[in-house]
CSV table of C-alpha atoms in Angstrom, one decimal:
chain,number,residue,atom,x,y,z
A,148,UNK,CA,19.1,-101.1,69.6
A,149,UNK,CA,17.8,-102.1,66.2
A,150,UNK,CA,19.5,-104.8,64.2
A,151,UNK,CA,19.2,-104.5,60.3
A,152,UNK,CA,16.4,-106.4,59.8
A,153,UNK,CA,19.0,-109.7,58.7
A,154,UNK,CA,20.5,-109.2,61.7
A,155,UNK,CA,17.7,-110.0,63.9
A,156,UNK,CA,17.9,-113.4,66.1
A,157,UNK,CA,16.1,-116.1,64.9
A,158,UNK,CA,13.6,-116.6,66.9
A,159,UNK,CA,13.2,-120.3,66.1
A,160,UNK,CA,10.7,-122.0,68.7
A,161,UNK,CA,13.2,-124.2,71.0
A,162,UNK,CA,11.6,-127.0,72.8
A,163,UNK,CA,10.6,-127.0,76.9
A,164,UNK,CA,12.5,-130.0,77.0
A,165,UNK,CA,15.6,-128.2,76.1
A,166,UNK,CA,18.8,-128.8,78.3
A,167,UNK,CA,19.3,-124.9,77.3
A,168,UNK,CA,15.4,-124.2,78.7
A,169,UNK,CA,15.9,-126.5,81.7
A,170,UNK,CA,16.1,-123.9,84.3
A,171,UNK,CA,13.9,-122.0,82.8
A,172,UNK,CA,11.3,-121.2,85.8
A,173,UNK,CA,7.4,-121.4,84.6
A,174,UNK,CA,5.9,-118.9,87.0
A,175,UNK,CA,3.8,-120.4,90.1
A,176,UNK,CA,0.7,-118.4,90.7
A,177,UNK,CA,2.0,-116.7,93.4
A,178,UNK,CA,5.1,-115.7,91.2
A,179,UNK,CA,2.3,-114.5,88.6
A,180,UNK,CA,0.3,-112.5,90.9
A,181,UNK,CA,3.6,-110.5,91.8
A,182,UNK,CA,4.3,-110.2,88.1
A,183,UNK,CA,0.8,-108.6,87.8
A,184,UNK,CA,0.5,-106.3,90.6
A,185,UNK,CA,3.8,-104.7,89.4
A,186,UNK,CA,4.0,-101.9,86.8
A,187,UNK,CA,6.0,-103.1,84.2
A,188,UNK,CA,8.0,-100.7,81.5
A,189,UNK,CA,10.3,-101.9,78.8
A,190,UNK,CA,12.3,-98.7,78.3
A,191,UNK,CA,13.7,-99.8,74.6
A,192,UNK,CA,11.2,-101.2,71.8
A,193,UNK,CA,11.5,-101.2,68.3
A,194,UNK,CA,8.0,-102.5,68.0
A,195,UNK,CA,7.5,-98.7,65.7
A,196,UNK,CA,9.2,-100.9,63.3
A,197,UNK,CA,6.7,-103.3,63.2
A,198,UNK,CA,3.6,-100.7,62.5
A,199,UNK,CA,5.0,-100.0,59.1
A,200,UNK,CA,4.4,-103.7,57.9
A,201,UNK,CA,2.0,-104.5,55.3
A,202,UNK,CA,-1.1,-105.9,56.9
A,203,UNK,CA,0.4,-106.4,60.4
A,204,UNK,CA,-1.8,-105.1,63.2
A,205,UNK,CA,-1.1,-104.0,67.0
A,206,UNK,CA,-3.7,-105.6,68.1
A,207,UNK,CA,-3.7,-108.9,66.7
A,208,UNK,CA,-1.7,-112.1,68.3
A,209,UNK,CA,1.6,-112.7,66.1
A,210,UNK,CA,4.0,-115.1,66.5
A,211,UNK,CA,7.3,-114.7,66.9
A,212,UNK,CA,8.2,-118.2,64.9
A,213,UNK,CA,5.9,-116.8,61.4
A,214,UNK,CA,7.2,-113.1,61.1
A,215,UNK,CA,10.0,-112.2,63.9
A,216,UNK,CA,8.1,-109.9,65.5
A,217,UNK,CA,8.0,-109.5,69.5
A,218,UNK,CA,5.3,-107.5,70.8
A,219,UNK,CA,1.9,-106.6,70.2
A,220,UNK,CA,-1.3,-106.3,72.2
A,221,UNK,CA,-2.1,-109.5,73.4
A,222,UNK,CA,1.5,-110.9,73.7
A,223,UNK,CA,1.9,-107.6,76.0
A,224,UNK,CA,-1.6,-108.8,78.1
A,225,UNK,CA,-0.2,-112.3,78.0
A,226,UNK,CA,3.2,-111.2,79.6
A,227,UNK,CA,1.5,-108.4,81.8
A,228,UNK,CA,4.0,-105.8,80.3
A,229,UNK,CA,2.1,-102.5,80.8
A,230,UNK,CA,4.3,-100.3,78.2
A,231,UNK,CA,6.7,-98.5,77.9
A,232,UNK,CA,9.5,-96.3,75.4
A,233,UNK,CA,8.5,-97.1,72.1
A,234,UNK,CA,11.5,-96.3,69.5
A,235,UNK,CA,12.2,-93.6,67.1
A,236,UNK,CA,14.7,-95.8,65.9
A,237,UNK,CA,16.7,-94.5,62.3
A,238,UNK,CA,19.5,-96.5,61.0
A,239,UNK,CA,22.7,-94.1,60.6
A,240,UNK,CA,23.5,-93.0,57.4
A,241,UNK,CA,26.1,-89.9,56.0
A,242,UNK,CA,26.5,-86.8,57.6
A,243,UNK,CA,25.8,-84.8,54.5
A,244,UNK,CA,22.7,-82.2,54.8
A,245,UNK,CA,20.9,-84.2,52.5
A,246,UNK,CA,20.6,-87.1,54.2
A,247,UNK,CA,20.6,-85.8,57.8
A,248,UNK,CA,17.2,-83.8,56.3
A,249,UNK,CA,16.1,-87.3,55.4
A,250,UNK,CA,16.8,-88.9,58.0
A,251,UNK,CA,15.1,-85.9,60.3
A,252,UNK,CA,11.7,-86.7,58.3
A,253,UNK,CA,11.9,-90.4,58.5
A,254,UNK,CA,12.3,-89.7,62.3
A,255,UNK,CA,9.2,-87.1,62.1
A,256,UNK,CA,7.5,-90.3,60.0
A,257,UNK,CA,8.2,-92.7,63.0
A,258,UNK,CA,7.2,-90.8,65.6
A,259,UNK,CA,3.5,-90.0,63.7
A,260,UNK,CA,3.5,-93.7,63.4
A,261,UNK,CA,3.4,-94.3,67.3
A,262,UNK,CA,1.0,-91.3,67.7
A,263,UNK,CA,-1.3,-93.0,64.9
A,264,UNK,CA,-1.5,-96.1,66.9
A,265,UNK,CA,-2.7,-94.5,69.6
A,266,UNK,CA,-5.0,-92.5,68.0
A,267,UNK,CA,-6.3,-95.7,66.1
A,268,UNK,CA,-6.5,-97.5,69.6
A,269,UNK,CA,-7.9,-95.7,72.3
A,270,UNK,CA,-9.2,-98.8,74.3
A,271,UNK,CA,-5.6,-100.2,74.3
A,272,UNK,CA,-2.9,-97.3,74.2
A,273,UNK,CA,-2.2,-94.2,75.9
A,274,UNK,CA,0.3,-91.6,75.6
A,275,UNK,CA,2.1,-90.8,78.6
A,276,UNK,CA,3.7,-87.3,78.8
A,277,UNK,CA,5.5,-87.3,82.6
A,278,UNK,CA,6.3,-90.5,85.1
A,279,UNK,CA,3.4,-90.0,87.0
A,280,UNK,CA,1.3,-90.8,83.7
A,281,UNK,CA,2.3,-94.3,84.0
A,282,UNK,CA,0.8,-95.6,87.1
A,283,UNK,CA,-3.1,-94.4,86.1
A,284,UNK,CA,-2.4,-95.6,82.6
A,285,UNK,CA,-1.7,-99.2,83.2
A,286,UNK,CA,-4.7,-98.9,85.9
A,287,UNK,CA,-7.2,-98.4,83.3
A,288,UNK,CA,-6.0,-101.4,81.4
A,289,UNK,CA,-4.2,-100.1,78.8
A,290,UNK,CA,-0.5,-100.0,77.5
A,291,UNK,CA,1.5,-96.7,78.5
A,292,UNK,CA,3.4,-95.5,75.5
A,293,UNK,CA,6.4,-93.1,75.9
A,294,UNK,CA,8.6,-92.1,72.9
A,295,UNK,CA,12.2,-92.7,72.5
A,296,UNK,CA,15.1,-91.8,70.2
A,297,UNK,CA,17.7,-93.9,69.3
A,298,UNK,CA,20.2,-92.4,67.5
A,299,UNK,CA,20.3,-88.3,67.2
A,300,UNK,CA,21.5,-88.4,64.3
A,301,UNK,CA,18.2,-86.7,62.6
A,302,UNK,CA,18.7,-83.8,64.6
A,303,UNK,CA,21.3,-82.4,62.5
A,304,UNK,CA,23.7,-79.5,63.6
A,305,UNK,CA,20.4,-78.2,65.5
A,306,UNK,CA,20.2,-80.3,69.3
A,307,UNK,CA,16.6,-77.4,69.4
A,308,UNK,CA,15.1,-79.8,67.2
A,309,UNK,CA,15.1,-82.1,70.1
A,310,UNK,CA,12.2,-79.9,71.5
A,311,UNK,CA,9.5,-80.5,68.7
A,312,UNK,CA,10.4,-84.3,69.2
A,313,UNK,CA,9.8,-83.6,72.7
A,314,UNK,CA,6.1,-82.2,72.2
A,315,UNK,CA,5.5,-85.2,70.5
A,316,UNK,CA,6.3,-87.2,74.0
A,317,UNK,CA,9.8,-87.9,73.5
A,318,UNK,CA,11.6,-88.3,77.1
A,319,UNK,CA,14.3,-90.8,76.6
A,320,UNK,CA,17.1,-89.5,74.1
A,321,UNK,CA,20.5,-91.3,72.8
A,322,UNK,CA,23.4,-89.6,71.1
A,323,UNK,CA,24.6,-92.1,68.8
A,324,UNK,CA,23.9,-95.7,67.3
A,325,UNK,CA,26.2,-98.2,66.0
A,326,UNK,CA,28.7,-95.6,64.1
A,327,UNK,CA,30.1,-92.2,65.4
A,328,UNK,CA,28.2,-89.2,64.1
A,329,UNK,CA,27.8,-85.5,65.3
A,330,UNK,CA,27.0,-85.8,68.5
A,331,UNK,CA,29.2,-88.6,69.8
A,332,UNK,CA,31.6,-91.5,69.6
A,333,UNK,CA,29.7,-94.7,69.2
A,334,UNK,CA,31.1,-97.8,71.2
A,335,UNK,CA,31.3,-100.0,67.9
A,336,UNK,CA,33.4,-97.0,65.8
A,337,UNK,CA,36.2,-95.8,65.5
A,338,UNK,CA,36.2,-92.2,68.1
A,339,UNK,CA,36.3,-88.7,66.7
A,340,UNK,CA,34.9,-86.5,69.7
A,341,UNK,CA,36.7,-88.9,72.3
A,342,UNK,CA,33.5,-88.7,73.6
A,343,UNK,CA,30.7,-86.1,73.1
A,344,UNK,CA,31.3,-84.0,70.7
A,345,UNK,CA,30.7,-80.0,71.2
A,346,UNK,CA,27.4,-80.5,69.4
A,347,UNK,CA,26.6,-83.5,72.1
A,348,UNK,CA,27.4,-81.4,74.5
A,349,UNK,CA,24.5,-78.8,73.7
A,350,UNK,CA,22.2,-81.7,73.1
A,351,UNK,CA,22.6,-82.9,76.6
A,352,UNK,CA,22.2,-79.3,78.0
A,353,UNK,CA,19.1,-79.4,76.0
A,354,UNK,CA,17.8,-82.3,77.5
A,355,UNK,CA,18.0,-81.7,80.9
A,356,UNK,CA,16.1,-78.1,80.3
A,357,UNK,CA,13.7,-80.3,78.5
A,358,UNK,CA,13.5,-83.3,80.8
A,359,UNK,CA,14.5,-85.8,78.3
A,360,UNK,CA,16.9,-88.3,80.3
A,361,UNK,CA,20.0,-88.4,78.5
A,362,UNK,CA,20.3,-92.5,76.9
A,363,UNK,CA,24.4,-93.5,76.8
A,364,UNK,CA,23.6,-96.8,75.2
A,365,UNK,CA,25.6,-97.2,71.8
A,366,UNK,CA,27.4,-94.2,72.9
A,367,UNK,CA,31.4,-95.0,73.8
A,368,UNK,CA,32.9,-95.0,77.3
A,369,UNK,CA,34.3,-91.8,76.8
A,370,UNK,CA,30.6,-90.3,76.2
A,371,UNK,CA,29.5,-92.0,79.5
A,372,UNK,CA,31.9,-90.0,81.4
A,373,UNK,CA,31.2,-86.9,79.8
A,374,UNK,CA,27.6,-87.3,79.8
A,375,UNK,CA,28.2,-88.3,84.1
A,376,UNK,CA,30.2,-85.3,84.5
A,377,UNK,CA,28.0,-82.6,82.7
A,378,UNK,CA,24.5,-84.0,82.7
A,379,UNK,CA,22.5,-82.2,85.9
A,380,UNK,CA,20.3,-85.3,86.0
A,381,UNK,CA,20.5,-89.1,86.3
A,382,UNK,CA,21.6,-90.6,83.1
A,383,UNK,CA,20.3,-93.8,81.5
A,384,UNK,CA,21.6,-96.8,79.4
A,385,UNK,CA,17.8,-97.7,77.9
A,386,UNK,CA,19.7,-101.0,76.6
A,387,UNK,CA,23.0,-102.1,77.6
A,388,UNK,CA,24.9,-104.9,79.4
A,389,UNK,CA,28.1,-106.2,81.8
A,390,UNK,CA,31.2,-106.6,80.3
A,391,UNK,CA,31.9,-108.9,83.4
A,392,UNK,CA,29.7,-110.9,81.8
A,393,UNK,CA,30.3,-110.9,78.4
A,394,UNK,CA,33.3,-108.5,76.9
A,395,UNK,CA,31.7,-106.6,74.2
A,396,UNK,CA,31.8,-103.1,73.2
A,397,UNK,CA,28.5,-102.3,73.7
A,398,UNK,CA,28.3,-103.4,77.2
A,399,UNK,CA,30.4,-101.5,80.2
A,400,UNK,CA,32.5,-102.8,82.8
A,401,UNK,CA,32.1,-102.6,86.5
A,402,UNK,CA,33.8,-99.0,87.2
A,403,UNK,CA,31.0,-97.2,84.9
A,404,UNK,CA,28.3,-99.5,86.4
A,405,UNK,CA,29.5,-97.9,90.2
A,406,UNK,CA,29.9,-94.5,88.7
A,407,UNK,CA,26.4,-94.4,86.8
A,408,UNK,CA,24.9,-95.5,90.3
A,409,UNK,CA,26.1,-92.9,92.4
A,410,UNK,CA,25.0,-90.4,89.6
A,411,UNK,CA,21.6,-91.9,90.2
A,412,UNK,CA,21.4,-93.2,87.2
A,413,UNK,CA,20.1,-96.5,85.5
A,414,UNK,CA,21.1,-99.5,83.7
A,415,UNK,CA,18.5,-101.3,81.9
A,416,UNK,CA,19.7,-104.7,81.1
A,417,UNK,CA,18.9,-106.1,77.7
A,418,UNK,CA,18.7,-109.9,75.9
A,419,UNK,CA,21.2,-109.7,72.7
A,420,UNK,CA,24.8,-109.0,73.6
A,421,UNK,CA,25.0,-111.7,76.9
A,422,UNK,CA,27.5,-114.6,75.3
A,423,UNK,CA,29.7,-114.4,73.0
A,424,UNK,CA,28.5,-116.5,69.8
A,425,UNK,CA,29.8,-118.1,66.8
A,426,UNK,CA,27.9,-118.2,63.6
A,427,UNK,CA,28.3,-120.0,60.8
A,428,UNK,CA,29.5,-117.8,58.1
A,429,UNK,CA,27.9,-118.9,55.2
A,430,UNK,CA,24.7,-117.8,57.3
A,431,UNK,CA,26.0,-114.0,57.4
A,432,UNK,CA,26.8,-114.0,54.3
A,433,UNK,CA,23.1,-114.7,53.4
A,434,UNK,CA,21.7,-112.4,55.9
A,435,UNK,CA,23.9,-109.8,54.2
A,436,UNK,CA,22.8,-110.6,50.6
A,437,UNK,CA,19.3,-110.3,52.2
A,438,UNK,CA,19.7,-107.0,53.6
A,439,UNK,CA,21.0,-106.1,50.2
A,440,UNK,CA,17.8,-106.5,48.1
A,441,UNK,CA,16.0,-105.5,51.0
A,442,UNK,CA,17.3,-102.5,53.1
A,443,UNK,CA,16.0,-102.0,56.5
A,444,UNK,CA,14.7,-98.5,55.7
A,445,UNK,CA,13.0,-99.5,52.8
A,446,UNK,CA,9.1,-99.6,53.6
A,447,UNK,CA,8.3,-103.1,51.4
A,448,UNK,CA,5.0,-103.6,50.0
A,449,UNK,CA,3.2,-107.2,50.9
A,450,UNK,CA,4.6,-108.9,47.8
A,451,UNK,CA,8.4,-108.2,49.2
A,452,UNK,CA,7.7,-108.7,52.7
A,453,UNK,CA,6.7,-112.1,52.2
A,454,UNK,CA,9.4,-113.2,50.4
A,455,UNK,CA,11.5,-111.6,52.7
A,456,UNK,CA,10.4,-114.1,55.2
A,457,UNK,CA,10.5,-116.6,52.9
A,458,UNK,CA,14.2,-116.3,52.7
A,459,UNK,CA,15.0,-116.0,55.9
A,460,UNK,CA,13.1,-118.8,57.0
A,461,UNK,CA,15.0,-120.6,54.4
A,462,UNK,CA,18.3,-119.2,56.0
A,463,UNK,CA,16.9,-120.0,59.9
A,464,UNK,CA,16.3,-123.8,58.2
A,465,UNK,CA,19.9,-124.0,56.2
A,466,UNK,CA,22.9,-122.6,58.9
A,467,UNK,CA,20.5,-122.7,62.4
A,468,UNK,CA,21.7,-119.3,64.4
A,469,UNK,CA,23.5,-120.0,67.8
A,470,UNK,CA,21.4,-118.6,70.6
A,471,UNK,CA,22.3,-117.4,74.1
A,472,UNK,CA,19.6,-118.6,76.6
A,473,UNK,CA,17.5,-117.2,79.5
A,474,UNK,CA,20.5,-117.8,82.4
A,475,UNK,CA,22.8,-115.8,80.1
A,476,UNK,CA,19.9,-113.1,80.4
A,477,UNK,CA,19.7,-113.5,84.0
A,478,UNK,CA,23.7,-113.7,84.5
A,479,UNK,CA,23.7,-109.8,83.0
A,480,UNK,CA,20.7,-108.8,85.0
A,481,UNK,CA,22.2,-110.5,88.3
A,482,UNK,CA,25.7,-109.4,87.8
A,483,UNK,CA,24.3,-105.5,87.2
A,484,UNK,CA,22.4,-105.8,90.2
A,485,UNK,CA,25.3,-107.0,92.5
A,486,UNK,CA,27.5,-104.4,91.4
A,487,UNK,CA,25.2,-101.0,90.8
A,488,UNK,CA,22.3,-102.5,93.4
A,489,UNK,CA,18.9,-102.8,92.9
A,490,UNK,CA,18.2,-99.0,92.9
A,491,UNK,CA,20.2,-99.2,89.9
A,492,UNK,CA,18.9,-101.5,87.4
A,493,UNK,CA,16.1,-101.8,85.2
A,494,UNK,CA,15.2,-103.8,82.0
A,495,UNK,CA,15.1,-102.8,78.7
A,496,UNK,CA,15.4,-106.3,76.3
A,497,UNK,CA,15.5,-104.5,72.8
A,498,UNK,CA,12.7,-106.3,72.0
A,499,UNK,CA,11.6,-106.5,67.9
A,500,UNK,CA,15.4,-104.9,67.5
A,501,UNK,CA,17.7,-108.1,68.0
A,502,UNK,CA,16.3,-109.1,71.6
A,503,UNK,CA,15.2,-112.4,72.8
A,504,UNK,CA,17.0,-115.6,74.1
A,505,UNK,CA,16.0,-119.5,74.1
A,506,UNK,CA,13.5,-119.9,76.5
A,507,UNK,CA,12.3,-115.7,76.5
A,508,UNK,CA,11.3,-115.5,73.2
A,509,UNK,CA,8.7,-112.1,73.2
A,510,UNK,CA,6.9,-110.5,75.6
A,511,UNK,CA,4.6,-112.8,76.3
A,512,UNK,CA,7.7,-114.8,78.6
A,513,UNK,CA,8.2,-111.8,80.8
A,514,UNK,CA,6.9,-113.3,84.1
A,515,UNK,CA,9.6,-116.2,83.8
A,516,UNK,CA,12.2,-112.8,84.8
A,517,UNK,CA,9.8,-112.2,87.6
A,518,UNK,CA,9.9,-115.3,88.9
A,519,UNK,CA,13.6,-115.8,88.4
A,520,UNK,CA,13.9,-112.9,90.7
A,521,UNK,CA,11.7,-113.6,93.2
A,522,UNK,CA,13.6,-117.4,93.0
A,523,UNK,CA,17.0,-115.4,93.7
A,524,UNK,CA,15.9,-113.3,96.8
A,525,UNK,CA,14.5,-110.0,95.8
A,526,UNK,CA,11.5,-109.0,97.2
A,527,UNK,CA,8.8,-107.9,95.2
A,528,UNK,CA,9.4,-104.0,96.4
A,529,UNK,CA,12.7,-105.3,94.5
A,530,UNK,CA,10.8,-106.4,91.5
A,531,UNK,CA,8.8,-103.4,91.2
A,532,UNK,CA,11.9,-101.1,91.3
A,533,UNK,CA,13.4,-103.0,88.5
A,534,UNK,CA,10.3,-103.2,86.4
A,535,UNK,CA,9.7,-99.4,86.4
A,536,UNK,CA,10.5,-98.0,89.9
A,537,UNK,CA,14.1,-96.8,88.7
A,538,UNK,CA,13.7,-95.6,85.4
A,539,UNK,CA,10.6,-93.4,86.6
A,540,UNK,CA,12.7,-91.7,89.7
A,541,UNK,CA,15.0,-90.5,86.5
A,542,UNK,CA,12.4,-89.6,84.8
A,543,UNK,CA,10.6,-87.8,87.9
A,544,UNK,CA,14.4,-86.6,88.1
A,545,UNK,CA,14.8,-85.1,84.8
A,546,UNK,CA,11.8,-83.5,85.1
A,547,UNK,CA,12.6,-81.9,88.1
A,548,UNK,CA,15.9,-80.2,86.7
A,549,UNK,CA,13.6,-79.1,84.1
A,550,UNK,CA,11.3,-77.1,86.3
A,551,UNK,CA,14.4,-75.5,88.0
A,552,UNK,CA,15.8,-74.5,84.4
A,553,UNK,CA,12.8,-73.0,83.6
A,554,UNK,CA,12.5,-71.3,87.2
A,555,UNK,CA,16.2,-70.0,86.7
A,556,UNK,CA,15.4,-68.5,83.3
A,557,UNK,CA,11.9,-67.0,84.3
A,558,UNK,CA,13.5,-64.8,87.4
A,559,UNK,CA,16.6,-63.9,85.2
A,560,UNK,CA,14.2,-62.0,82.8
């Protein structure tokens, strides 16, 4: 999802001791060993954002209380995450052919970014190019790397530019991010398309002949049901929630949860919009002065990035951000479970992009979700659907309306 950099929680370490962390479940063994025979994909992280830092590495051990960030190599052993959809995320800006050009190469710039990491890291990262990929990756000990986009918006009034994002290992694809742009209404802006625009519409043709699943988080309702009524494969929300649980615009209610199950498609349930929180205002207005001097596109050199973090561990210290906690986590994931069933659901926390609750603070808490499953009933043939069974049956899906495209077109030549 991708907060402005300000926006990001404040991952301020939160005692065990907690009444917030109380039920909180530390992992048995048993609950551990489960964790670890599964394959485990987060479909949405931001961590490309993290790669552009001066001096920060992949593979060294962060913390999450010194500089924000939520994942890198050893948090992902220490969490048994395997991989998953790393983010070409770009903030949306005007809709002029200026910056749209921009925008396309800072995309381009992102995307090189997560193939240079690979590249640099061999022993620890793969590239995965279709859902069978995954499986053999993680077997050979290292993290599976697929590549998202999160907001379209760099494709400009040409949805074929999705197909050289696609050679680079794009399969997971949004329309819009947190304002409406050409390809369709977001849910936190005011509509133009009421729904997907004629330009969306293309795009999502163009996906399924590529096998990119088609991502409706950030997009409105009314994109959903366009993108359910046209799309000739399962459809995924890479990063969304339950409005049952917590009435937000970015999250959807239980009629689209139903309807995007018996499309076959997936919610992934993420950790930032699951209670509704008040902050103090004074702390906003901070935050905002921050982003000011330091926009989240802005690549800062080490001099600005530390006193960046200076200031906003001054802000964390002065006006303390309200937090939701690991049971509001769990109340979205259970509540998406009940009502779209456990072929349904998946998990993508929008971690490094505004993820994170008390008590699952980075990826290195993941098997607490895991063992709160396993505590709730679900079997671990459950737990391995959730993990990554579900989103890689779209995938496998996608790609399978892409053979028959291709098939069609061949014998009509």
């Amino acid at each position: 999802m991708r907060f402005p950099r300000p926006a990001i929680a404040a991952l301020v370490a939160m005692s065990l001791a907690s009444p917030a962390l109380a039920d909180v479940p530390l992992p048995t063994k048993a609950e551990r060993a489960v964790h670890e025979r599964a394959l485990t994909l987060d479909t949405h992280l931001d961590t490309p954002a993290s790669l552009v830092l001066p001096g920060w590495s992949i593979t060294q051990r962060h913390s999450v209380r010194d500089d924000y960030t939520q994942v890198d190599v050893p948090r992902m052993i220490a969490g048994g995450l395997d991989g998953g959809f790393w983010a070409i995320y770009t903030p949306q800006g005007p809709l002029d052919p200026a910056s749209t050009r921009a925008a396309r190469d800072y995309a381009f710039a992102r995307a090189v970014a997560i193939h240079a990491m690979v590249a640099a890291h061999p022993e620890a990262f793969a590239l995965a190019d279709k859902a069978a990929d995954a499986a053999p990756i993680a077997a050979s000990g290292r993290r599976v790397v697929y590549l998202s986009i999160e907001n379209a918006w760099p494709l400009g009034d040409d949805p074929t530019l999705l197909q050289a994002f696609h050679a680079l290992g794009v399969r997971i694809s949004g329309f819009a991010h947190f304002r409406t742009n050409q390809f369709a209404d977001s849910s936190t802006d005011a509509p133009k398309w009421d729904g997907l625009s004629p330009a969306g519409v293309q795009l999502l043709a163009e996906m399924n002949r590529l096998g990119v699943v088609a991502d409706l988080s950030h997009s409105s309702d009314a994109a959903l049901d366009d993108a359910l009524r046209l799309s000739k494969a399962p459809i995924l929300l890479s990063h969304s929630g339950c409005k049952a649980v917590y009435d937000h615009p970015r999250n959807i209610d239980d009629a689209h949860l139903r309807a995007l199950a018996a499309q076959g498609g997936v919610i992934q349930i993420n950790s930032v919009y699951v209670k509704k929180l008040v902050q103090d205002p004074q702390r906003k207005a901070a935050l905002d002065a921050l982003e000011q001097r330091y926009p989240e596109h802005r690549t800062l050199s080490a001099a600005e990035r530390a006193d960046y973090l200076a200031q906003r561990h001054a802000i964390d210290r002065q006006w303390p951000e309200a937090r939701a906690g690991f049971d509001d986590f769990m109340a979205n994931l259970r509540h998406a479970l009940t009502v779209a069933g456990v072929d349904h659901v998946g998990i993508g926390m929008d971690w490094d992009g505004g993820g994170g609750v008390a008590g699952l603070e980075d990826v290195a808490d993941l098997p607490k979700v895991t063992a709160a499953l396993l505590r709730a009933g679900y079997s671990e043939a459950d737990v391995d659907k959730i993990w990554s069974g579900n989103v890689l049956r779209v995938l496998t899906a996608a790609e399978a309306e892409s053979a028959r495209e291709r098939a069609g077109a061949a014998t009509a030549q």
